[in-house]
Coordinates of N, CA, C and O in Angstrom, one line a residue:
A1 N -8.6 0.3 44.9 CA -7.2 0.7 45.2 C -6.9 0.6 46.7 O -5.7 0.4 47.0
E2 N -7.9 0.7 47.5 CA -7.6 0.6 49.0 C -7.3 -0.9 49.4 O -6.7 -1.1 50.4
R3 N -7.6 -1.9 48.6 CA -7.3 -3.2 48.9 C -5.9 -3.7 48.6 O -5.5 -4.7 49.0
L4 N -5.3 -2.9 47.7 CA -3.9 -3.3 47.4 C -2.9 -2.8 48.4 O -3.2 -1.8 49.1
P5 N -1.8 -3.4 48.6 CA -0.8 -3.0 49.5 C -0.2 -1.6 49.1 O -0.1 -1.3 47.9
N6 N 0.1 -0.8 50.1 CA 0.7 0.5 49.8 C 2.2 0.4 50.0 O 2.7 0.0 51.1
I7 N 3.0 0.7 49.0 CA 4.4 0.6 49.0 C 5.0 2.0 48.9 O 4.6 2.8 48.0
T8 N 5.9 2.4 49.8 CA 6.5 3.7 49.8 C 8.0 3.5 49.9 O 8.5 2.5 50.4
G9 N 8.7 4.4 49.3 CA 10.2 4.3 49.3 C 10.8 5.7 49.4 O 10.2 6.7 48.9
S10 N 12.0 5.8 50.0 CA 12.7 7.1 50.0 C 14.2 6.7 50.1 O 14.6 5.7 50.6
A11 N 15.0 7.7 49.7 CA 16.4 7.5 49.7 C 17.0 8.9 50.1 O 16.5 9.9 49.8
L12 N 18.2 8.8 50.8 CA 18.9 10.0 51.2 C 20.4 9.8 51.1 O 20.9 8.7 51.5
A13 N 21.0 10.8 50.5 CA 22.5 10.7 50.3 C 23.1 12.0 50.9 O 22.5 13.1 50.6
Q14 N 24.1 11.9 51.7 CA 24.7 13.1 52.3 C 26.3 13.1 52.1 O 26.9 12.0 52.1
H15 N 26.8 14.2 52.0 CA 28.3 14.4 52.0 C 28.7 15.4 53.0 O 28.2 16.6 53.0
Q16 N 29.5 15.1 54.0 CA 30.0 16.0 55.0 C 31.4 16.4 54.6 O 32.3 15.6 54.5
S17 N 31.6 17.7 54.6 CA 32.9 18.2 54.2 C 33.9 18.1 55.4 O 35.1 17.9 55.3
V18 N 33.3 18.3 56.6 CA 34.1 18.2 57.8 C 33.5 17.1 58.7 O 32.3 17.1 59.0
V19 N 34.4 16.1 59.1 CA 33.9 15.1 60.0 C 34.8 15.0 61.3 O 35.9 15.5 61.3
T20 N 34.2 14.4 62.3 CA 35.0 14.3 63.5 C 36.1 13.3 63.4 O 36.0 12.2 62.8
E21 N 37.3 13.7 63.9 CA 38.4 12.8 63.9 C 38.8 12.5 65.4 O 38.6 13.3 66.3
F22 N 39.1 11.2 65.6 CA 39.5 10.8 67.0 C 41.0 10.9 67.1 O 41.7 10.6 66.2
P23 N 41.4 11.2 68.3 CA 42.9 11.2 68.5 C 43.5 9.8 68.3 O 42.9 8.8 68.7
A24 N 44.6 9.9 67.7 CA 45.3 8.6 67.4 C 46.3 8.3 68.5 O 46.8 9.1 69.3
A25 N 46.5 7.0 68.6 CA 47.6 6.5 69.5 C 48.9 6.9 69.0 O 49.1 7.0 67.8
P26 N 49.9 7.0 69.9 CA 51.2 7.4 69.3 C 51.7 6.4 68.3 O 51.7 5.2 68.5
G27 N 52.1 7.0 67.2 CA 52.7 6.2 66.1 C 51.6 5.6 65.2 O 52.0 4.8 64.2
Q28 N 50.4 5.8 65.4 CA 49.3 5.3 64.5 C 48.4 6.4 64.1 O 48.3 7.4 64.7
S29 N 47.7 6.2 63.0 CA 46.7 7.2 62.6 C 45.4 6.9 63.2 O 45.0 5.7 63.4
G30 N 44.7 8.0 63.6 CA 43.4 7.8 64.3 C 42.3 7.5 63.3 O 42.3 7.8 62.1
P31 N 41.2 6.8 63.9 CA 40.1 6.5 63.0 C 39.3 7.8 62.7 O 39.2 8.7 63.5
S32 N 38.7 7.9 61.5 CA 37.8 9.0 61.2 C 36.5 8.5 60.6 O 36.5 7.3 60.1
L33 N 35.5 9.3 60.6 CA 34.2 8.9 60.0 C 34.2 9.2 58.5 O 35.0 10.0 58.0
L34 N 33.4 8.5 57.9 CA 33.3 8.6 56.4 C 32.6 10.0 56.1 O 31.8 10.5 56.8
H35 N 33.0 10.5 55.0 CA 32.4 11.8 54.5 C 31.1 11.6 53.9 O 30.3 12.5 53.9
D36 N 30.8 10.4 53.3 CA 29.5 10.2 52.6 C 28.7 9.2 53.4 O 29.2 8.2 54.0
T37 N 27.4 9.5 53.5 CA 26.4 8.5 54.1 C 25.3 8.3 53.1 O 24.8 9.3 52.4
Y38 N 24.8 7.1 53.1 CA 23.7 6.7 52.2 C 22.6 6.0 53.0 O 22.9 5.1 53.7
D39 N 21.4 6.4 52.8 CA 20.3 5.7 53.5 C 19.2 5.5 52.5 O 18.9 6.3 51.6
A40 N 18.6 4.3 52.6 CA 17.4 4.0 51.7 C 16.4 3.3 52.6 O 16.7 2.5 53.4
Y41 N 15.1 3.6 52.3 CA 14.0 3.0 53.1 C 12.9 2.6 52.2 O 12.6 3.2 51.2
V42 N 12.4 1.4 52.4 CA 11.2 0.9 51.7 C 10.2 0.5 52.8 O 10.5 -0.2 53.7
G43 N 9.0 0.9 52.6 CA 7.9 0.5 53.5 C 6.7 -0.1 52.8 O 6.3 0.4 51.7
V44 N 6.2 -1.1 53.3 CA 5.0 -1.8 52.7 C 4.0 -1.9 53.8 O 4.3 -2.4 54.9
S45 N 2.8 -1.4 53.5 CA 1.7 -1.6 54.5 C 0.5 -2.2 53.7 O 0.2 -1.9 52.6
D46 N -0.1 -3.2 54.4 CA -1.2 -3.9 53.8 C -2.3 -4.0 54.9 O -2.0 -4.7 55.9
P47 N -3.4 -3.3 54.7 CA -4.4 -3.4 55.8 C -5.0 -4.8 55.9 O -5.4 -5.4 54.9
L48 N -5.0 -5.3 57.1 CA -5.6 -6.6 57.3 C -7.1 -6.5 57.6 O -7.9 -7.4 57.2
L49 N -7.5 -5.5 58.3 CA -8.9 -5.3 58.7 C -9.2 -3.8 58.7 O -8.5 -3.1 59.4
D50 N -10.1 -3.4 57.9 CA -10.6 -2.0 57.8 C -12.1 -2.0 58.0 O -12.8 -2.3 57.1
L51 N -12.5 -1.7 59.2 CA -13.9 -1.7 59.5 C -14.6 -0.4 58.9 O -15.9 -0.4 58.8
T52 N -13.9 0.6 58.5 CA -14.5 1.8 57.9 C -14.8 1.7 56.4 O -15.5 2.6 55.9
R53 N -14.2 0.7 55.8 CA -14.4 0.6 54.3 C -15.9 0.5 53.9 O -16.3 1.3 52.9
P54 N -16.7 -0.3 54.4 CA -18.1 -0.4 54.0 C -18.8 1.0 54.2 O -19.6 1.4 53.3
A55 N -18.6 1.6 55.3 CA -19.2 2.9 55.5 C -18.7 4.0 54.5 O -19.5 4.8 54.0
R56 N -17.5 4.0 54.2 CA -16.9 4.9 53.2 C -17.5 4.6 51.8 O -17.8 5.5 51.1
A57 N -17.6 3.3 51.5 CA -18.1 3.0 50.2 C -19.6 3.4 50.1 O -20.0 3.9 49.0
A58 N -20.3 3.2 51.1 CA -21.7 3.7 51.1 C -21.8 5.2 50.9 O -22.7 5.7 50.2
A59 N -21.0 5.9 51.6 CA -21.0 7.4 51.5 C -20.6 7.8 50.1 O -21.2 8.7 49.5
E60 N -19.6 7.1 49.5 CA -19.3 7.4 48.1 C -20.4 7.1 47.1 O -20.7 7.9 46.2
R61 N -21.1 6.0 47.3 CA -22.3 5.7 46.5 C -23.4 6.7 46.6 O -24.0 7.1 45.7
A62 N -23.6 7.2 47.9 CA -24.6 8.2 48.1 C -24.2 9.5 47.4 O -25.0 10.2 46.8
Q63 N -22.9 9.9 47.5 CA -22.4 11.1 46.8 C -22.6 11.0 45.3 O -22.9 11.9 44.6
L64 N -22.3 9.8 44.7 CA -22.5 9.5 43.3 C -23.9 9.7 42.9 O -24.2 10.3 41.9
A65 N -24.8 9.1 43.7 CA -26.3 9.2 43.4 C -26.7 10.7 43.4 O -27.5 11.2 42.6
R66 N -26.2 11.5 44.4 CA -26.6 12.9 44.5 C -26.0 13.6 43.3 O -26.7 14.5 42.7
A67 N -24.8 13.3 42.9 CA -24.2 14.0 41.7 C -25.0 13.7 40.5 O -25.2 14.6 39.6
R68 N -25.4 12.4 40.3 CA -26.2 12.1 39.1 C -27.5 12.8 39.2 O -28.0 13.3 38.1
A69 N -28.1 12.9 40.3 CA -29.4 13.7 40.5 C -29.2 15.1 40.1 O -30.0 15.8 39.5
D70 N -28.1 15.7 40.6 CA -27.8 17.1 40.3 C -27.6 17.3 38.8 O -28.1 18.3 38.2
V71 N -26.9 16.4 38.1 CA -26.7 16.5 36.7 C -28.1 16.3 35.9 O -28.4 17.1 35.0
A72 N -28.9 15.4 36.4 CA -30.2 15.2 35.8 C -31.1 16.5 35.9 O -31.8 16.9 35.0
T73 N -31.0 17.1 37.1 CA -31.8 18.3 37.3 C -31.3 19.5 36.4 O -32.1 20.2 35.8
A74 N -30.0 19.6 36.3 CA -29.4 20.6 35.4 C -29.8 20.4 34.0 O -30.1 21.3 33.2
L75 N -29.7 19.1 33.6 CA -30.1 18.8 32.2 C -31.5 19.0 31.9 O -31.9 19.4 30.8
Y76 N -32.4 18.8 32.9 CA -33.8 19.1 32.7 C -34.1 20.5 32.3 O -34.8 20.8 31.4
G77 N -33.4 21.4 33.0 CA -33.5 22.9 32.7 C -33.0 23.2 31.4 O -33.6 24.0 30.6
V78 N -31.8 22.6 31.0 CA -31.3 22.9 29.7 C -32.2 22.3 28.6 O -32.4 22.9 27.6
R79 N -32.7 21.1 28.9 CA -33.7 20.5 27.9 C -34.9 21.4 27.7 O -35.3 21.5 26.5
Q80 N -35.4 22.0 28.7 CA -36.5 22.9 28.6 C -36.2 24.1 27.8 O -36.9 24.6 26.9
Q81 N -35.0 24.6 28.0 CA -34.5 25.8 27.2 C -34.3 25.4 25.7 O -34.7 26.2 24.8
V82 N -33.8 24.2 25.4 CA -33.7 23.7 24.1 C -35.1 23.6 23.4 O -35.3 24.0 22.3
H83 N -36.0 23.0 24.1 CA -37.4 22.9 23.6 C -38.0 24.3 23.3 O -38.6 24.5 22.2
A84 N -37.8 25.2 24.2 CA -38.4 26.5 24.0 C -37.7 27.2 22.8 O -38.4 27.8 22.0
S85 N -36.4 27.1 22.7 CA -35.7 27.8 21.6 C -36.1 27.1 20.2 O -36.3 27.8 19.2
F86 N -36.2 25.8 20.2 CA -36.6 25.1 19.0 C -38.0 25.5 18.5 O -38.2 25.9 17.4
F87 N -39.0 25.4 19.4 CA -40.3 25.7 19.0 C -40.5 27.2 18.8 O -41.4 27.6 18.0
N88 N -39.7 28.1 19.4 CA -39.8 29.5 19.1 C -39.3 29.7 17.7 O -39.9 30.5 16.9
A89 N -38.2 29.1 17.3 CA -37.6 29.2 16.0 C -38.6 28.7 15.0 O -38.8 29.2 13.9
A90 N -39.3 27.5 15.3 CA -40.3 26.9 14.4 C -41.5 27.9 14.2 O -42.0 28.1 13.1
S91 N -41.9 28.4 15.3 CA -43.1 29.4 15.2 C -42.7 30.6 14.4 O -43.5 31.1 13.6
L92 N -41.5 31.1 14.6 CA -41.1 32.3 13.9 C -40.9 32.0 12.4 O -41.2 32.8 11.5
S93 N -40.5 30.8 12.1 CA -40.4 30.4 10.7 C -41.7 30.3 10.0 O -41.9 30.8 8.9
A94 N -42.7 29.7 10.7 CA -44.1 29.7 10.1 C -44.6 31.1 10.0 O -45.3 31.3 8.9
R95 N -44.4 31.9 10.9 CA -44.9 33.3 10.8 C -44.2 34.0 9.6 O -44.8 34.8 8.9
H96 N -42.9 33.8 9.4 CA -42.2 34.4 8.3 C -42.8 33.9 7.0 O -43.0 34.7 6.1
D97 N -43.1 32.6 6.9 CA -43.7 32.1 5.7 C -45.0 32.8 5.4 O -45.3 33.1 4.2
A98 N -45.8 33.0 6.4 CA -47.1 33.6 6.3 C -47.0 35.1 5.9 O -47.7 35.5 5.0
V99 N -46.0 35.8 6.5 CA -45.8 37.2 6.1 C -45.3 37.3 4.7 O -45.6 38.2 4.0
A100 N -44.4 36.4 4.3 CA -43.9 36.4 2.9 C -45.0 36.2 1.9 O -45.0 36.8 0.9
A101 N -45.9 35.3 2.2 CA -47.1 35.1 1.3 C -47.9 36.3 1.3 O -48.4 36.7 0.2
T102 N -48.1 37.0 2.4 CA -48.9 38.2 2.5 C -48.2 39.3 1.7 O -48.9 40.1 0.9
I103 N -46.9 39.4 1.8 CA -46.1 40.4 1.0 C -46.3 40.2 -0.5 O -46.5 41.1 -1.3
A104 N -46.2 38.9 -0.9 CA -46.4 38.6 -2.3 C -47.8 39.0 -2.8 O -48.0 39.5 -3.9
D105 N -48.8 38.7 -2.0 CA -50.2 39.1 -2.3 C -50.3 40.6 -2.4 O -50.9 41.1 -3.3
L106 N -49.7 41.3 -1.4 CA -49.8 42.8 -1.5 C -49.1 43.4 -2.7 O -49.6 44.4 -3.2
E107 N -48.0 42.8 -3.1 CA -47.3 43.3 -4.2 C -48.1 43.1 -5.5 O -48.1 43.9 -6.4
S108 N -48.8 41.9 -5.6 CA -49.6 41.7 -6.7 C -50.8 42.7 -6.7 O -51.2 43.2 -7.7
Q109 N -51.4 43.0 -5.5 CA -52.4 44.0 -5.4 C -51.9 45.4 -5.8 O -52.6 46.2 -6.4
A110 N -50.7 45.7 -5.4 CA -50.1 47.0 -5.8 C -50.0 47.1 -7.3 O -50.2 48.2 -7.9
K111 N -49.6 46.0 -8.0 CA -49.6 46.1 -9.5 C -51.0 46.3 -10.1 O -51.1 47.1 -11.0
V112 N -52.0 45.7 -9.5 CA -53.3 45.9 -10.0 C -53.8 47.4 -9.7 O -54.3 48.0 -10.6
V113 N -53.5 47.9 -8.5 CA -53.9 49.2 -8.2 C -53.1 50.2 -9.1 O -53.7 51.2 -9.5
E114 N -51.9 49.9 -9.3 CA -51.0 50.8 -10.2 C -51.6 50.8 -11.6 O -51.7 51.9 -12.2
A115 N -52.1 49.7 -12.1 CA -52.7 49.7 -13.4 C -54.0 50.5 -13.4 O -54.4 51.2 -14.4
R116 N -54.8 50.4 -12.3 CA -56.0 51.1 -12.2 C -55.8 52.6 -12.1 O -56.5 53.4 -12.6
V117 N -54.7 53.0 -11.4 CA -54.3 54.4 -11.4 C -54.0 54.9 -12.8 O -54.4 56.0 -13.2
R118 N -53.2 54.1 -13.6 CA -52.9 54.5 -14.9 C -54.1 54.7 -15.8 O -54.2 55.6 -16.7
N119 N -55.1 53.8 -15.5 CA -56.3 53.9 -16.3 C -57.3 54.9 -15.8 O -58.4 55.1 -16.4
G120 N -57.0 55.5 -14.6 CA -57.9 56.6 -14.1 C -59.0 56.0 -13.2 O -59.9 56.8 -12.9
T121 N -59.0 54.8 -12.8 CA -60.1 54.2 -12.0 C -59.8 54.1 -10.6 O -60.6 53.7 -9.8
A122 N -58.6 54.6 -10.2 CA -58.2 54.5 -8.7 C -57.4 55.8 -8.5 O -56.8 56.3 -9.3
L123 N -57.3 56.1 -7.2 CA -56.6 57.3 -6.8 C -55.1 56.8 -6.4 O -54.9 55.7 -6.0
R124 N -54.2 57.8 -6.4 CA -52.9 57.5 -6.1 C -52.8 57.2 -4.6 O -51.9 56.5 -4.1
S125 N -53.7 57.7 -3.8 CA -53.7 57.4 -2.3 C -53.9 55.9 -2.1 O -53.4 55.4 -1.1
E126 N -54.7 55.3 -2.9 CA -55.0 53.9 -2.8 C -53.7 53.1 -3.0 O -53.3 52.2 -2.3
L127 N -52.9 53.5 -4.0 CA -51.6 52.9 -4.3 C -50.7 53.1 -3.2 O -49.9 52.2 -2.8
A128 N -50.7 54.3 -2.7 CA -49.7 54.7 -1.6 C -50.1 53.8 -0.3 O -49.2 53.4 0.4
A129 N -51.4 53.6 -0.1 CA -51.8 52.8 1.1 C -51.3 51.4 0.9 O -50.8 50.7 1.9
V130 N -51.4 50.8 -0.3 CA -51.0 49.4 -0.5 C -49.5 49.3 -0.4 O -48.9 48.4 0.3
R131 N -48.8 50.3 -0.9 CA -47.3 50.3 -0.8 C -46.8 50.5 0.6 O -45.9 49.9 1.1
A132 N -47.5 51.3 1.4 CA -47.2 51.5 2.8 C -47.4 50.2 3.6 O -46.6 49.8 4.5
E133 N -48.5 49.4 3.2 CA -48.7 48.1 3.9 C -47.7 47.1 3.5 O -47.2 46.3 4.4
V134 N -47.2 47.2 2.3 CA -46.1 46.3 1.9 C -44.8 46.6 2.7 O -44.2 45.7 3.2
L135 N -44.5 47.9 2.9 CA -43.4 48.3 3.7 C -43.5 47.8 5.1 O -42.6 47.3 5.7
R136 N -44.7 48.0 5.7 CA -44.9 47.6 7.1 C -44.7 46.1 7.2 O -44.1 45.6 8.2
R137 N -45.2 45.3 6.3 CA -45.1 43.9 6.3 C -43.6 43.5 6.1 O -43.2 42.5 6.7
R138 N -42.9 44.2 5.3 CA -41.5 43.9 5.1 C -40.7 44.1 6.4 O -39.8 43.4 6.8
Q139 N -41.1 45.2 7.1 CA -40.5 45.5 8.4 C -40.8 44.3 9.4 O -39.9 43.9 10.2
D140 N -42.1 43.9 9.4 CA -42.5 42.8 10.3 C -41.7 41.5 10.0 O -41.2 40.8 10.9
D141 N -41.5 41.3 8.7 CA -40.7 40.1 8.2 C -39.3 40.2 8.6 O -38.7 39.2 9.1
A142 N -38.7 41.4 8.5 CA -37.3 41.6 8.9 C -37.2 41.3 10.4 O -36.2 40.7 10.9
Q143 N -38.1 41.8 11.2 CA -38.1 41.5 12.7 C -38.2 40.0 13.0 O -37.5 39.5 13.8
L144 N -39.1 39.4 12.2 CA -39.3 37.9 12.4 C -38.0 37.2 12.1 O -37.6 36.2 12.8
I145 N -37.4 37.5 11.0 CA -36.1 36.9 10.6 C -35.0 37.1 11.6 O -34.3 36.2 12.0
G146 N -34.9 38.3 12.2 CA -34.0 38.6 13.2 C -34.2 37.8 14.5 O -33.3 37.2 15.1
D147 N -35.5 37.7 14.9 CA -35.9 36.9 16.1 C -35.6 35.5 15.8 O -35.1 34.8 16.7
R148 N -35.9 35.0 14.6 CA -35.6 33.5 14.3 C -34.1 33.3 14.4 O -33.7 32.3 14.9
D149 N -33.3 34.2 13.8 CA -31.8 34.0 13.9 C -31.3 34.0 15.3 O -30.5 33.2 15.7
A150 N -31.9 34.8 16.1 CA -31.5 34.9 17.6 C -31.9 33.5 18.2 O -31.1 33.0 19.0
A151 N -33.1 33.0 17.9 CA -33.5 31.8 18.5 C -32.6 30.6 18.1 O -32.3 29.7 18.9
L152 N -32.2 30.7 16.8 CA -31.3 29.6 16.3 C -29.9 29.7 16.9 O -29.3 28.7 17.2
R153 N -29.5 30.9 17.2 CA -28.2 31.1 17.9 C -28.2 30.6 19.3 O -27.3 29.9 19.8
V154 N -29.3 30.8 20.0 CA -29.5 30.3 21.4 C -29.6 28.8 21.3 O -28.9 28.1 22.1
L155 N -30.3 28.2 20.3 CA -30.4 26.8 20.2 C -29.0 26.2 19.9 O -28.6 25.2 20.4
A156 N -28.2 26.9 19.0 CA -26.9 26.4 18.7 C -26.0 26.4 20.0 O -25.2 25.5 20.2
D157 N -26.1 27.5 20.8 CA -25.3 27.6 22.0 C -25.7 26.5 23.0 O -24.8 25.9 23.6
L158 N -26.9 26.2 23.1 CA -27.4 25.2 24.0 C -27.0 23.7 23.6 O -26.7 22.9 24.4
T159 N -27.1 23.5 22.3 CA -26.8 22.1 21.8 C -25.4 21.9 21.4 O -24.9 20.8 21.3
G160 N -24.6 23.0 21.1 CA -23.3 22.8 20.7 C -23.2 22.5 19.2 O -22.1 22.1 18.7
I161 N -24.3 22.6 18.4 CA -24.3 22.3 17.0 C -24.5 23.6 16.3 O -25.4 24.4 16.5
A162 N -23.6 23.9 15.3 CA -23.7 25.1 14.5 C -24.9 25.0 13.5 O -25.0 24.0 12.8
L163 N -25.8 26.0 13.6 CA -27.0 26.0 12.7 C -26.9 27.3 11.8 O -26.6 28.3 12.3
S164 N -27.1 27.1 10.6 CA -27.1 28.2 9.6 C -28.5 29.0 9.8 O -29.5 28.4 10.1
P165 N -28.4 30.3 9.5 CA -29.7 31.0 9.7 C -30.8 30.6 8.8 O -32.0 30.8 9.1
D166 N -30.5 29.9 7.6 CA -31.6 29.5 6.7 C -31.8 28.0 6.9 O -32.4 27.4 6.1
A167 N -31.4 27.4 8.1 CA -31.7 26.0 8.3 C -33.2 25.8 8.4 O -33.9 26.5 9.1
P168 N -33.7 24.7 7.7 CA -35.1 24.5 7.8 C -35.4 23.8 9.2 O -34.6 23.0 9.7
I169 N -36.5 24.2 9.8 CA -37.0 23.7 11.0 C -38.1 22.7 10.8 O -39.1 23.0 10.2
A170 N -37.8 21.4 11.0 CA -38.7 20.3 10.8 C -39.4 19.9 12.1 O -38.7 19.5 13.0
L171 N -40.6 20.1 12.2 CA -41.4 19.7 13.4 C -41.6 18.2 13.4 O -41.7 17.6 12.3
P172 N -41.6 17.6 14.6 CA -41.7 16.1 14.6 C -43.1 15.7 14.1 O -44.1 16.4 14.3
A173 N -43.2 14.6 13.4 CA -44.4 14.0 12.9 C -45.1 13.3 14.1 O -44.6 12.2 14.5
L174 N -46.2 13.8 14.6 CA -46.8 13.2 15.8 C -48.1 12.6 15.4 O -48.9 12.1 16.3
E175 N -48.5 12.5 14.1 CA -49.8 11.9 13.8 C -49.9 10.5 14.3 O -51.0 10.1 14.8
R176 N -48.9 9.6 14.1 CA -49.0 8.2 14.5 C -49.1 8.1 16.0 O -49.9 7.3 16.5
A177 N -48.3 8.9 16.8 CA -48.4 8.9 18.2 C -49.8 9.3 18.7 O -50.3 8.8 19.7
V178 N -50.4 10.3 18.1 CA -51.7 10.8 18.5 C -52.7 9.7 18.2 O -53.6 9.5 19.0
A179 N -52.6 9.1 17.0 CA -53.6 8.0 16.6 C -53.5 6.9 17.6 O -54.5 6.3 18.1
D180 N -52.3 6.5 18.0 CA -52.1 5.4 18.9 C -52.7 5.8 20.3 O -53.3 5.0 21.0
S181 N -52.5 7.0 20.7 CA -53.0 7.5 22.0 C -54.5 7.5 22.0 O -55.1 7.0 23.0
R182 N -55.1 7.9 20.9 CA -56.6 7.9 20.8 C -57.1 6.5 20.8 O -58.2 6.2 21.4
T183 N -56.4 5.5 20.2 CA -56.9 4.1 20.2 C -56.8 3.6 21.6 O -57.8 2.9 22.0
R184 N -55.7 3.8 22.3 CA -55.6 3.3 23.7 C -56.7 4.0 24.6 O -57.3 3.3 25.4
R185 N -57.0 5.3 24.4 CA -58.0 5.9 25.2 C -59.4 5.3 24.9 O -60.1 5.1 25.8
D186 N -59.6 5.1 23.6 CA -60.9 4.5 23.3 C -61.1 3.1 23.8 O -62.2 2.7 24.3
S187 N -60.0 2.3 23.8 CA -60.1 0.9 24.3 C -60.2 1.0 25.9 O -60.9 0.1 26.4
V188 N -59.6 1.9 26.5 CA -59.8 2.0 28.0 C -61.2 2.5 28.3 O -61.9 2.0 29.2
A189 N -61.8 3.4 27.5 CA -63.1 3.9 27.7 C -64.2 2.8 27.5 O -65.3 2.9 28.1
A190 N -63.9 1.8 26.6 CA -64.8 0.8 26.3 C -64.8 -0.3 27.3 O -65.6 -1.3 27.2
R191 N -64.0 -0.3 28.3 CA -63.9 -1.4 29.3 C -65.2 -1.3 30.1 O -65.7 -0.3 30.5
P192 N -65.8 -2.5 30.4 CA -67.1 -2.5 31.1 C -67.0 -2.0 32.5 O -68.0 -1.5 33.1
E193 N -65.9 -2.2 33.2 CA -65.8 -1.8 34.6 C -65.7 -0.3 34.8 O -65.8 0.2 35.9
L194 N -65.4 0.4 33.7 CA -65.3 1.9 33.8 C -66.6 2.4 33.5 O -67.2 3.2 33.3

């Protein structure tokens, strides 16, 4: 835009209610000034030589590089937060599944103990202990679900994508990448110069 000519324009219109009148010669009317005046201006400037342009362009390029570096730095921090939230939610989901399986196992044990109490081969305190453990595990599961929901909300805030609380968390399949890495490591270790 600096290489194009710069064109400016302005206009002014005035009306004077009272103007100066000159005395007239005897028998003639004297000259008077007009009540209205109009002015218009147009200016065109075109730089022929600007020795500061390369330095200013270099400064702008440096500022652009710094701005890009600042954005990359900020994104790195956000990316770390996204990773932490995602893997926190995945870990909490896995722990929820394990606790749910434990609760199912404890409930089946409670049915067995209840049958044993009915038959007189177990005490009620054994049944109460199993039921208390089921309640404790349900409380743990409720805490895990709440923490997972919070991690998913943080992840949704960071990514701008709405996630439902029951959204499945799929971990990346890294088996192929690990196998490729091990193959490369083995080929490097087999080199005779090492």
